[in-house]
XYZ file of C-alpha atoms in Angstrom:
172
model
C -0.749 44.862 -16.053
C -2.008 46.611 -12.949
C -5.172 48.686 -13.541
C -3.437 52.029 -13.668
C -0.739 50.778 -16.066
C -3.033 50.154 -19.037
C -4.769 53.156 -20.657
C -8.589 53.000 -20.445
C -8.540 50.389 -17.692
C -9.532 52.877 -14.990
C -12.411 54.201 -17.105
C -13.676 50.690 -17.786
C -13.587 49.877 -14.030
C -15.394 53.118 -13.284
C -18.079 52.339 -15.893
C -18.605 48.829 -14.509
C -18.840 50.208 -10.966
C -21.420 52.813 -12.013
C -23.526 50.211 -13.870
C -23.468 47.848 -10.863
C -24.396 50.728 -8.551
C -27.307 51.770 -10.819
C -28.617 48.196 -10.912
C -28.495 47.989 -7.107
C -30.278 51.343 -6.721
C -32.973 50.269 -9.227
C -33.514 46.955 -7.443
C -33.778 48.719 -4.082
C -36.240 51.276 -5.482
C -38.387 48.537 -7.000
C -38.419 46.561 -3.751
C -39.343 49.649 -1.743
C -42.105 50.568 -4.200
C -43.618 47.078 -4.041
C -43.471 47.050 -0.242
C -45.298 50.378 0.018
C -48.117 49.510 -2.379
C -51.442 49.088 -0.570
C -52.562 45.490 -0.409
C -56.092 44.581 -1.284
C -58.008 42.581 1.308
C -58.316 38.891 0.724
C -61.471 38.223 -1.297
C -64.270 36.519 0.634
C -62.388 36.660 3.920
C -64.029 33.851 5.917
C -61.555 33.430 8.720
C -61.877 36.632 10.677
C -61.604 40.386 10.676
C -58.911 42.005 8.533
C -57.299 44.976 10.289
C -56.526 48.256 8.507
C -52.889 47.251 8.090
C -54.180 44.594 5.641
C -51.840 42.047 7.205
C -53.370 41.230 10.603
C -56.401 38.950 10.606
C -58.214 38.738 13.930
C -60.364 35.649 14.715
C -64.068 36.482 14.639
C -64.523 35.864 18.379
C -61.837 38.451 19.170
C -63.854 41.234 17.505
C -65.831 43.430 19.915
C -64.413 41.647 22.968
C -63.232 44.928 24.557
C -59.586 44.076 23.779
C -57.928 45.861 20.857
C -56.242 43.273 18.680
C -55.640 45.532 15.669
C -52.885 48.110 15.910
C -55.357 51.013 15.586
C -58.158 49.335 17.565
C -60.531 49.069 14.614
C -61.765 45.687 15.852
C -63.382 47.508 18.797
C -64.832 50.592 17.047
C -68.343 51.735 17.939
C -69.702 51.415 14.392
C -68.591 47.776 14.337
C -69.591 46.867 17.894
C -72.519 49.208 18.534
C -75.393 46.852 17.672
C -74.210 43.252 17.959
C -74.607 41.097 15.954
C -76.281 43.331 13.352
C -73.357 45.750 13.099
C -70.866 42.943 12.354
C -70.029 41.809 8.817
C -72.115 38.734 8.009
C -69.136 36.397 7.665
C -68.248 36.933 11.351
C -71.642 35.719 12.627
C -73.417 32.338 12.745
C -77.114 32.381 13.703
C -78.338 29.454 15.777
C -81.552 27.586 14.928
C -83.295 30.063 17.223
C -82.459 33.300 15.376
C -82.451 35.268 18.623
C -79.174 33.502 19.457
C -75.905 33.775 17.581
C -72.236 32.890 17.952
C -69.103 34.135 16.262
C -68.374 32.250 13.044
C -65.153 30.731 14.423
C -67.186 29.093 17.208
C -69.220 27.086 14.682
C -68.028 23.498 14.258
C -65.555 23.683 17.156
C -67.197 20.654 18.842
C -68.567 22.816 21.678
C -72.280 23.586 22.127
C -72.340 27.403 22.074
C -75.910 27.721 20.734
C -77.356 25.584 23.523
C -79.263 23.353 21.092
C -76.223 22.056 19.159
C -77.310 23.889 15.998
C -73.771 25.300 15.708
C -72.396 21.740 15.626
C -74.863 19.268 14.151
C -77.588 20.896 12.106
C -77.391 21.285 8.346
C -76.991 25.047 8.820
C -73.624 24.478 10.487
C -72.312 22.080 7.780
C -69.643 20.687 10.099
C -67.188 18.010 9.021
C -67.303 14.619 10.769
C -65.539 14.104 14.090
C -61.759 13.880 13.809
C -59.425 11.227 15.214
C -59.218 12.918 18.609
C -63.013 12.690 18.998
C -65.597 9.922 19.529
C -68.929 10.163 17.688
C -72.021 9.747 19.852
C -75.008 11.623 21.244
C -73.687 13.355 24.314
C -75.552 13.430 27.617
C -73.856 16.687 28.623
C -74.710 20.183 27.517
C -71.077 20.967 26.658
C -70.738 18.579 23.666
C -73.065 17.631 20.826
C -72.271 14.759 18.453
C -68.611 14.277 19.398
C -66.777 13.969 22.696
C -63.005 14.214 23.193
C -61.440 10.720 23.237
C -59.688 11.638 26.498
C -63.130 11.219 28.134
C -63.481 7.624 26.933
C -63.319 4.909 29.602
C -63.026 7.404 32.425
C -65.853 5.848 34.451
C -68.320 8.650 33.622
C -71.135 8.356 31.070
C -70.721 10.984 28.341
C -72.722 9.241 25.562
C -76.395 8.291 25.745
C -75.563 4.742 24.627
C -72.589 4.395 27.016
C -70.322 3.751 23.997
C -67.715 6.051 25.514
C -67.261 3.540 28.329
C -67.679 0.226 26.525
C -66.597 0.701 22.884
C -64.438 3.802 22.524
C -60.694 3.400 22.990
C -59.020 6.372 24.612
């Protein structure tokens, strides 16, 4: 029988349509409600600065660099940048062995000598992991590196390690 030919068929179709519509509206409302709920910041954020939108995380070294990386510019606000490094949250700062010098936390253990005495790379304060596969472990003769040099510098005819191991042992 076609729908209109059987009594009650049209009402049953209407009821099913209304129920399906109500379920869709409820699902949409729930999804919208969950999307609009404020999100709490990540606990113990150690990777950077969390913007007010609670979704954008800016690397520590991008904070107070005179370039707004957050939508509302909160990474460049005066109260945050007014008295560097003291005005920064502690997790954004690493103090070198000489406490007058500091670097942004994301510059610690990046294999580059930002502190000038390698305390951001080699000292127990830094707690850096060992050199990775792309690096050669040695005491560098250059200011730029500390206990690791990039393997691309191995066997290039220039001494980068005190013991010359970059020229005689290391394989590029």
